[in-house]
PDB file of C-alpha atoms in Angstrom:
ATOM      1  CA  MET M   1       0.000   0.000   0.000  1.00  0.00           C
ATOM      2  CA  SER M   2       1.201   3.525  -0.702  1.00  0.00           C
ATOM      3  CA  TYR M   3       0.168   6.950   0.498  1.00  0.00           C
ATOM      4  CA  ASP M   4       0.195  10.325  -1.205  1.00  0.00           C
ATOM      5  CA  LEU M   5       1.531  11.905   1.975  1.00  0.00           C
ATOM      6  CA  ALA M   6       2.268  11.106   5.620  1.00  0.00           C
ATOM      7  CA  ILE M   7       1.954  13.620   8.452  1.00  0.00           C
ATOM      8  CA  ILE M   8       3.694  13.440  11.820  1.00  0.00           C
ATOM      9  CA  GLY M   9       1.636  15.602  14.151  1.00  0.00           C
ATOM     10  CA  GLY M  10       3.278  17.562  16.948  1.00  0.00           C
ATOM     11  CA  THR M  11       1.925  19.296  20.026  1.00  0.00           C
ATOM     12  CA  GLY M  12      -1.701  20.268  19.425  1.00  0.00           C
ATOM     13  CA  LEU M  13      -2.173  17.951  16.446  1.00  0.00           C
ATOM     14  CA  TYR M  14      -3.131  14.541  17.772  1.00  0.00           C
ATOM     15  CA  GLN M  15      -5.746  13.625  15.157  1.00  0.00           C
ATOM     16  CA  PHE M  16      -5.914  14.895  11.596  1.00  0.00           C
ATOM     17  CA  PRO M  17      -9.096  16.948  11.028  1.00  0.00           C
ATOM     18  CA  GLY M  18     -11.251  15.847   8.111  1.00  0.00           C
ATOM     19  CA  LEU M  19      -9.703  12.413   7.705  1.00  0.00           C
ATOM     20  CA  GLU M  20     -12.287   9.902   6.458  1.00  0.00           C
ATOM     21  CA  ASN M  21     -12.465   6.108   6.035  1.00  0.00           C
ATOM     22  CA  ILE M  22     -10.073   5.782   8.943  1.00  0.00           C
ATOM     23  CA  GLU M  23      -8.006   2.678   9.630  1.00  0.00           C
ATOM     24  CA  ARG M  24      -5.701   2.324  12.626  1.00  0.00           C
ATOM     25  CA  THR M  25      -2.607   0.126  12.421  1.00  0.00           C
ATOM     26  CA  ALA M  26      -0.351  -0.773  15.328  1.00  0.00           C
ATOM     27  CA  VAL M  27       2.975  -1.364  13.607  1.00  0.00           C
ATOM     28  CA  ASP M  28       5.436  -3.776  15.201  1.00  0.00           C
ATOM     29  CA  THR M  29       8.871  -2.243  14.591  1.00  0.00           C
ATOM     30  CA  PRO M  30      12.412  -3.527  15.253  1.00  0.00           C
ATOM     31  CA  PHE M  31      12.888  -0.450  17.445  1.00  0.00           C
ATOM     32  CA  GLY M  32       9.963  -0.880  19.795  1.00  0.00           C
ATOM     33  CA  PRO M  33       6.528   0.712  19.892  1.00  0.00           C
ATOM     34  CA  THR M  34       5.546   3.840  18.002  1.00  0.00           C
ATOM     35  CA  SER M  35       4.152   6.856  19.839  1.00  0.00           C
ATOM     36  CA  ALA M  36       0.680   5.985  18.529  1.00  0.00           C
ATOM     37  CA  PRO M  37      -0.935   3.794  15.900  1.00  0.00           C
ATOM     38  CA  VAL M  38      -0.544   4.812  12.277  1.00  0.00           C
ATOM     39  CA  VAL M  39      -3.895   6.280  11.271  1.00  0.00           C
ATOM     40  CA  SER M  40      -4.667   6.141   7.562  1.00  0.00           C
ATOM     41  CA  GLY M  41      -7.598   7.408   5.591  1.00  0.00           C
ATOM     42  CA  THR M  42      -8.857   9.664   2.843  1.00  0.00           C
ATOM     43  CA  PHE M  43      -8.366  13.410   2.843  1.00  0.00           C
ATOM     44  CA  ALA M  44      -9.135  15.712  -0.080  1.00  0.00           C
ATOM     45  CA  GLY M  45      -9.785  12.582  -2.131  1.00  0.00           C
ATOM     46  CA  ARG M  46      -6.309  11.145  -1.526  1.00  0.00           C
ATOM     47  CA  ARG M  47      -4.884   8.560   0.838  1.00  0.00           C
ATOM     48  CA  ILE M  48      -2.728   9.875   3.657  1.00  0.00           C
ATOM     49  CA  ALA M  49      -1.209   8.462   6.828  1.00  0.00           C
ATOM     50  CA  PHE M  50      -0.976  10.240  10.175  1.00  0.00           C
ATOM     51  CA  LEU M  51       1.028   9.551  13.324  1.00  0.00           C
ATOM     52  CA  ALA M  52       0.838  11.549  16.556  1.00  0.00           C
ATOM     53  CA  ARG M  53       4.452  12.133  17.611  1.00  0.00           C
ATOM     54  CA  HIS M  54       3.640  12.605  21.292  1.00  0.00           C
ATOM     55  CA  GLY M  55       0.876  10.008  21.421  1.00  0.00           C
ATOM     56  CA  GLU M  56      -2.815  10.704  21.007  1.00  0.00           C
ATOM     57  CA  GLY M  57      -3.040  12.079  24.545  1.00  0.00           C
ATOM     58  CA  HIS M  58       0.305  13.906  24.551  1.00  0.00           C
ATOM     59  CA  SER M  59       1.803  11.312  26.869  1.00  0.00           C
ATOM     60  CA  VAL M  60       5.294  11.140  25.343  1.00  0.00           C
ATOM     61  CA  PRO M  61       7.723  14.009  26.064  1.00  0.00           C
ATOM     62  CA  PRO M  62      10.080  15.109  23.273  1.00  0.00           C
ATOM     63  CA  HIS M  63      13.194  13.446  24.685  1.00  0.00           C
ATOM     64  CA  ARG M  64      11.338  10.132  25.054  1.00  0.00           C
ATOM     65  CA  VAL M  65       9.760   9.981  21.592  1.00  0.00           C
ATOM     66  CA  ASN M  66      10.744   6.788  19.785  1.00  0.00           C
ATOM     67  CA  TYR M  67      11.727   8.600  16.606  1.00  0.00           C
ATOM     68  CA  ARG M  68      13.194   5.501  14.996  1.00  0.00           C
ATOM     69  CA  ALA M  69      10.015   3.491  15.491  1.00  0.00           C
ATOM     70  CA  ASN M  70       7.806   6.316  14.196  1.00  0.00           C
ATOM     71  CA  VAL M  71       9.800   6.933  11.018  1.00  0.00           C
ATOM     72  CA  TRP M  72      10.360   3.237  10.359  1.00  0.00           C
ATOM     73  CA  ALA M  73       6.631   2.525  10.764  1.00  0.00           C
ATOM     74  CA  LEU M  74       5.633   5.166   8.221  1.00  0.00           C
ATOM     75  CA  HIS M  75       8.171   3.796   5.754  1.00  0.00           C
ATOM     76  CA  HIS M  76       6.948   0.257   6.439  1.00  0.00           C
ATOM     77  CA  VAL M  77       3.306   1.047   5.658  1.00  0.00           C
ATOM     78  CA  GLY M  78       4.258   2.637   2.344  1.00  0.00           C
ATOM     79  CA  ALA M  79       4.768   6.344   3.000  1.00  0.00           C
ATOM     80  CA  ARG M  80       7.429   7.982   0.861  1.00  0.00           C
ATOM     81  CA  ARG M  81       6.762  11.689   1.492  1.00  0.00           C
ATOM     82  CA  VAL M  82       6.579  12.841   5.113  1.00  0.00           C
ATOM     83  CA  ILE M  83       5.795  16.214   6.640  1.00  0.00           C
ATOM     84  CA  GLY M  84       6.736  16.797  10.250  1.00  0.00           C
ATOM     85  CA  VAL M  85       4.501  19.364  11.960  1.00  0.00           C
ATOM     86  CA  ASN M  86       6.413  20.948  14.831  1.00  0.00           C
ATOM     87  CA  ALA M  87       5.436  23.429  17.523  1.00  0.00           C
ATOM     88  CA  VAL M  88       8.312  25.885  17.968  1.00  0.00           C
ATOM     89  CA  GLY M  89       9.382  29.130  19.571  1.00  0.00           C
ATOM     90  CA  GLY M  90      10.316  32.156  17.493  1.00  0.00           C
ATOM     91  CA  ILE M  91      13.736  33.776  17.680  1.00  0.00           C
ATOM     92  CA  ARG M  92      13.930  35.875  14.512  1.00  0.00           C
ATOM     93  CA  ASP M  93      11.936  39.095  14.465  1.00  0.00           C
ATOM     94  CA  ASP M  94       9.533  37.938  11.727  1.00  0.00           C
ATOM     95  CA  MET M  95       8.809  34.632  13.443  1.00  0.00           C
ATOM     96  CA  GLY M  96       6.372  35.587  16.171  1.00  0.00           C
ATOM     97  CA  PRO M  97       3.430  33.653  17.612  1.00  0.00           C
ATOM     98  CA  ARG M  98       0.949  32.107  15.151  1.00  0.00           C
ATOM     99  CA  VAL M  99       3.357  32.439  12.215  1.00  0.00           C
ATOM    100  CA  VAL M 100       3.781  29.372   9.990  1.00  0.00           C
ATOM    101  CA  ALA M 101       7.323  28.713   8.736  1.00  0.00           C
ATOM    102  CA  VAL M 102       8.964  26.151   6.470  1.00  0.00           C
ATOM    103  CA  PRO M 103      12.580  25.933   7.659  1.00  0.00           C
ATOM    104  CA  ASP M 104      15.452  24.932   5.418  1.00  0.00           C
ATOM    105  CA  GLN M 105      18.238  24.247   7.938  1.00  0.00           C
ATOM    106  CA  VAL M 106      18.768  22.546  11.302  1.00  0.00           C
ATOM    107  CA  ILE M 107      21.221  22.752  14.185  1.00  0.00           C
ATOM    108  CA  ASP M 108      20.972  19.796  16.555  1.00  0.00           C
ATOM    109  CA  TYR M 109      21.520  20.511  20.273  1.00  0.00           C
ATOM    110  CA  THR M 110      19.888  17.305  21.503  1.00  0.00           C
ATOM    111  CA  HIS M 111      21.730  14.565  23.366  1.00  0.00           C
ATOM    112  CA  GLY M 112      21.182  10.991  24.459  1.00  0.00           C
ATOM    113  CA  ARG M 113      18.686  10.174  21.713  1.00  0.00           C
ATOM    114  CA  TYR M 114      18.979   7.315  19.247  1.00  0.00           C
ATOM    115  CA  THR M 115      19.899   9.311  16.170  1.00  0.00           C
ATOM    116  CA  SER M 116      20.416   6.623  13.536  1.00  0.00           C
ATOM    117  CA  PHE M 117      19.147   3.269  12.358  1.00  0.00           C
ATOM    118  CA  CYS M 118      22.823   2.269  12.417  1.00  0.00           C
ATOM    119  CA  ASP M 119      22.626   2.052  16.229  1.00  0.00           C
ATOM    120  CA  VAL M 120      21.847  -1.661  16.008  1.00  0.00           C
ATOM    121  CA  ASP M 121      24.367  -4.498  15.981  1.00  0.00           C
ATOM    122  CA  GLY M 122      24.930  -5.725  12.443  1.00  0.00           C
ATOM    123  CA  ALA M 123      23.209  -2.781  10.767  1.00  0.00           C
ATOM    124  CA  GLU M 124      24.726  -1.236   7.678  1.00  0.00           C
ATOM    125  CA  VAL M 125      26.544   2.007   8.471  1.00  0.00           C
ATOM    126  CA  LYS M 126      25.176   4.837   6.331  1.00  0.00           C
ATOM    127  CA  HIS M 127      26.889   8.202   6.029  1.00  0.00           C
ATOM    128  CA  ILE M 128      24.039  10.300   4.670  1.00  0.00           C
ATOM    129  CA  ASP M 129      24.529  13.671   3.002  1.00  0.00           C
ATOM    130  CA  PHE M 130      22.708  16.033   5.332  1.00  0.00           C
ATOM    131  CA  SER M 131      23.926  19.346   3.883  1.00  0.00           C
ATOM    132  CA  GLU M 132      20.302  20.179   3.115  1.00  0.00           C
ATOM    133  CA  PRO M 133      18.276  18.479   5.868  1.00  0.00           C
ATOM    134  CA  TYR M 134      14.894  18.957   4.172  1.00  0.00           C
ATOM    135  CA  THR M 135      13.991  17.624   0.742  1.00  0.00           C
ATOM    136  CA  ALA M 136      13.992  20.559  -1.672  1.00  0.00           C
ATOM    137  CA  SER M 137      11.175  19.245  -3.872  1.00  0.00           C
ATOM    138  CA  LEU M 138       8.852  18.587  -0.934  1.00  0.00           C
ATOM    139  CA  ARG M 139       9.637  21.994   0.604  1.00  0.00           C
ATOM    140  CA  ALA M 140       8.745  23.553  -2.748  1.00  0.00           C
ATOM    141  CA  ASP M 141       5.457  21.632  -2.807  1.00  0.00           C
ATOM    142  CA  VAL M 142       4.603  22.840   0.707  1.00  0.00           C
ATOM    143  CA  LEU M 143       5.397  26.456  -0.164  1.00  0.00           C
ATOM    144  CA  ALA M 144       3.377  26.311  -3.389  1.00  0.00           C
ATOM    145  CA  ALA M 145       0.466  24.822  -1.434  1.00  0.00           C
ATOM    146  CA  THR M 146       0.540  27.645   1.128  1.00  0.00           C
ATOM    147  CA  ALA M 147       0.233  30.132  -1.728  1.00  0.00           C
ATOM    148  CA  ARG M 148      -2.734  28.272  -3.234  1.00  0.00           C
ATOM    149  CA  ALA M 149      -4.381  27.972   0.180  1.00  0.00           C
ATOM    150  CA  GLY M 150      -3.826  31.634   1.008  1.00  0.00           C
ATOM    151  CA  VAL M 151      -1.838  30.781   4.135  1.00  0.00           C
ATOM    152  CA  PRO M 152       0.916  33.318   4.925  1.00  0.00           C
ATOM    153  CA  VAL M 153       4.237  31.559   5.465  1.00  0.00           C
ATOM    154  CA  VAL M 154       7.880  32.349   6.126  1.00  0.00           C
ATOM    155  CA  ASP M 155      10.101  30.553   3.622  1.00  0.00           C
ATOM    156  CA  GLY M 156      13.310  29.305   5.205  1.00  0.00           C
ATOM    157  CA  GLY M 157      15.004  29.636   8.550  1.00  0.00           C
ATOM    158  CA  CYS M 158      17.190  27.527  10.784  1.00  0.00           C
ATOM    159  CA  TYR M 159      15.497  25.212  13.293  1.00  0.00           C
ATOM    160  CA  GLY M 160      17.477  24.728  16.505  1.00  0.00           C
ATOM    161  CA  ALA M 161      16.517  21.397  18.090  1.00  0.00           C
ATOM    162  CA  THR M 162      16.872  21.311  21.891  1.00  0.00           C
ATOM    163  CA  GLN M 163      16.452  18.449  24.331  1.00  0.00           C
ATOM    164  CA  GLY M 164      13.353  19.474  26.293  1.00  0.00           C
ATOM    165  CA  PRO M 165      10.951  19.018  27.860  1.00  0.00           C
ATOM    166  CA  ARG M 166      11.832  22.245  29.669  1.00  0.00           C
ATOM    167  CA  LEU M 167      11.878  25.502  27.757  1.00  0.00           C
ATOM    168  CA  GLU M 168      15.205  27.234  27.216  1.00  0.00           C
ATOM    169  CA  THR M 169      16.924  29.931  29.275  1.00  0.00           C
ATOM    170  CA  ARG M 170      17.489  33.431  27.919  1.00  0.00           C
ATOM    171  CA  ALA M 171      21.210  32.703  27.724  1.00  0.00           C
ATOM    172  CA  GLU M 172      20.602  29.529  25.709  1.00  0.00           C
ATOM    173  CA  ILE M 173      18.404  31.390  23.245  1.00  0.00           C
ATOM    174  CA  ALA M 174      20.988  34.183  22.991  1.00  0.00           C
ATOM    175  CA  ARG M 175      23.592  31.543  22.104  1.00  0.00           C
ATOM    176  CA  MET M 176      21.258  29.983  19.553  1.00  0.00           C
ATOM    177  CA  ARG M 177      20.660  33.370  17.953  1.00  0.00           C
ATOM    178  CA  ARG M 178      24.434  33.845  17.668  1.00  0.00           C
ATOM    179  CA  ASP M 179      24.647  30.381  16.120  1.00  0.00           C
ATOM    180  CA  GLY M 180      22.157  31.430  13.451  1.00  0.00           C
ATOM    181  CA  CYS M 181      18.970  29.765  14.720  1.00  0.00           C
ATOM    182  CA  ASP M 182      15.653  31.405  13.817  1.00  0.00           C
ATOM    183  CA  LEU M 183      13.353  28.878  15.509  1.00  0.00           C
ATOM    184  CA  VAL M 184      13.673  26.624  18.531  1.00  0.00           C
ATOM    185  CA  GLY M 185      11.882  23.318  19.018  1.00  0.00           C
ATOM    186  CA  MET M 186      12.383  19.966  20.685  1.00  0.00           C
ATOM    187  CA  THR M 187      11.380  17.394  18.062  1.00  0.00           C
ATOM    188  CA  GLY M 188      12.994  18.365  14.755  1.00  0.00           C
ATOM    189  CA  MET M 189      15.890  15.986  15.307  1.00  0.00           C
ATOM    190  CA  PRO M 190      16.659  13.159  14.874  1.00  0.00           C
ATOM    191  CA  GLU M 191      13.411  12.803  12.905  1.00  0.00           C
ATOM    192  CA  ALA M 192      14.731  14.578   9.806  1.00  0.00           C
ATOM    193  CA  ALA M 193      17.964  12.578   9.724  1.00  0.00           C
ATOM    194  CA  LEU M 194      16.160   9.266  10.211  1.00  0.00           C
ATOM    195  CA  ALA M 195      13.885  10.069   7.280  1.00  0.00           C
ATOM    196  CA  ARG M 196      16.962  10.729   5.147  1.00  0.00           C
ATOM    197  CA  GLU M 197      18.480   7.380   6.144  1.00  0.00           C
ATOM    198  CA  LEU M 198      15.346   5.642   4.831  1.00  0.00           C
ATOM    199  CA  GLU M 199      15.396   7.811   1.682  1.00  0.00           C
ATOM    200  CA  LEU M 200      12.078   9.416   2.525  1.00  0.00           C
ATOM    201  CA  ASP M 201      11.241  12.884   1.270  1.00  0.00           C
ATOM    202  CA  TYR M 202      10.865  15.004   4.395  1.00  0.00           C
ATOM    203  CA  ALA M 203       9.912  18.602   5.147  1.00  0.00           C
ATOM    204  CA  CYS M 204       8.870  20.544   8.229  1.00  0.00           C
ATOM    205  CA  ILE M 205       5.914  22.829   8.847  1.00  0.00           C
ATOM    206  CA  ALA M 206       6.836  24.838  11.929  1.00  0.00           C
ATOM    207  CA  LEU M 207       3.992  26.391  13.915  1.00  0.00           C
ATOM    208  CA  ILE M 208       5.254  29.207  16.117  1.00  0.00           C
ATOM    209  CA  ALA M 209       3.579  29.011  19.498  1.00  0.00           C
ATOM    210  CA  ASN M 210       5.501  31.682  21.403  1.00  0.00           C
ATOM    211  CA  TRP M 211       8.491  33.968  21.422  1.00  0.00           C
ATOM    212  CA  ALA M 212      11.558  32.146  22.690  1.00  0.00           C
ATOM    213  CA  ALA M 213      13.024  33.305  26.008  1.00  0.00           C
ATOM    214  CA  GLY M 214      14.249  36.883  25.775  1.00  0.00           C
ATOM    215  CA  CYS M 215      12.639  37.471  22.367  1.00  0.00           C
ATOM    216  CA  GLY M 216       9.587  39.602  21.603  1.00  0.00           C
ATOM    217  CA  ASP M 217       7.885  41.753  24.220  1.00  0.00           C
ATOM    218  CA  GLU M 218       6.757  39.108  26.708  1.00  0.00           C
ATOM    219  CA  ALA M 219       8.585  39.094  30.027  1.00  0.00           C
ATOM    220  CA  GLU M 220       7.376  35.542  30.733  1.00  0.00           C
ATOM    221  CA  ILE M 221       6.198  32.660  28.566  1.00  0.00           C
ATOM    222  CA  SER M 222       2.532  31.819  29.249  1.00  0.00           C
ATOM    223  CA  LEU M 223       1.465  28.215  28.665  1.00  0.00           C
ATOM    224  CA  PRO M 224      -2.211  29.136  28.088  1.00  0.00           C
ATOM    225  CA  GLU M 225      -1.080  31.600  25.402  1.00  0.00           C
ATOM    226  CA  ILE M 226       1.131  28.943  23.842  1.00  0.00           C
ATOM    227  CA  PHE M 227      -1.782  26.540  23.449  1.00  0.00           C
ATOM    228  CA  GLU M 228      -4.105  29.225  22.079  1.00  0.00           C
ATOM    229  CA  ASN M 229      -1.473  30.305  19.552  1.00  0.00           C
ATOM    230  CA  LEU M 230      -0.973  26.675  18.575  1.00  0.00           C
ATOM    231  CA  ARG M 231      -4.708  26.183  18.126  1.00  0.00           C
ATOM    232  CA  VAL M 232      -4.822  29.077  15.671  1.00  0.00           C
ATOM    233  CA  ALA M 233      -1.692  28.041  13.779  1.00  0.00           C
ATOM    234  CA  THR M 234      -2.628  24.352  13.660  1.00  0.00           C
ATOM    235  CA  ALA M 235      -5.879  25.219  11.878  1.00  0.00           C
ATOM    236  CA  GLN M 236      -3.759  26.171   8.853  1.00  0.00           C
ATOM    237  CA  VAL M 237      -2.259  22.701   8.452  1.00  0.00           C
ATOM    238  CA  PRO M 238      -5.271  20.915   6.873  1.00  0.00           C
ATOM    239  CA  LYS M 239      -5.602  23.832   4.412  1.00  0.00           C
ATOM    240  CA  ILE M 240      -1.989  23.419   3.359  1.00  0.00           C
ATOM    241  CA  VAL M 241      -2.271  19.631   3.041  1.00  0.00           C
ATOM    242  CA  ALA M 242      -5.508  19.903   1.032  1.00  0.00           C
ATOM    243  CA  ALA M 243      -3.791  22.312  -1.361  1.00  0.00           C
ATOM    244  CA  MET M 244      -0.871  19.931  -1.706  1.00  0.00           C
ATOM    245  CA  LEU M 245      -3.143  17.039  -2.577  1.00  0.00           C
ATOM    246  CA  GLY M 246      -5.575  18.961  -4.784  1.00  0.00           C
TER     247      GLY M 246
END
């Protein structure tokens, strides 16, 4: 079986709105259980697959997500193009709350995660080219879809992936800004690299939930505001996907 697209949903996106003819598949992977069953169905007349990165009840924190199982499962069921939807904080001045961005670079600050399918005895060692961490053709498709759907989007930017689940200090964000990061999130890696190892097309839709520490005008990050901003931004995702599939 094949799918026109697979979506990995982040914080605030635990089911895919408008999905019809739903089937749920618990995939047995060599890397343990996935965060949630793979949910497949019809959307905009096309078959897509969906997987909730944090579980359907947000029970899995970012540093405990079984990224290998999730990516392997989507590949196993026939997905070849994958979009990761990620809730992030904004660092750059044009990346404030409720903005949708499609980053083109990554800096990985995570630690202690299984970052490769090579981390298994006897596995083939793959040295992937990761100069461009997101697939150019799929990024272009996402950006073209945002234009057709009338969804404002920021094209490009560097995603800084941190360990979580805590938010970052002002000093950490200041360092990330100096490093060239425009966005900060906790789930962008190793997901993108694992997709590359399996030769999946992969792109990220980043939903900006809040200003990162020390950015914007807010003296303190408010969790209720984060979730309201995410609710608004997440509503754009089905529009983008429908435009991609139309």
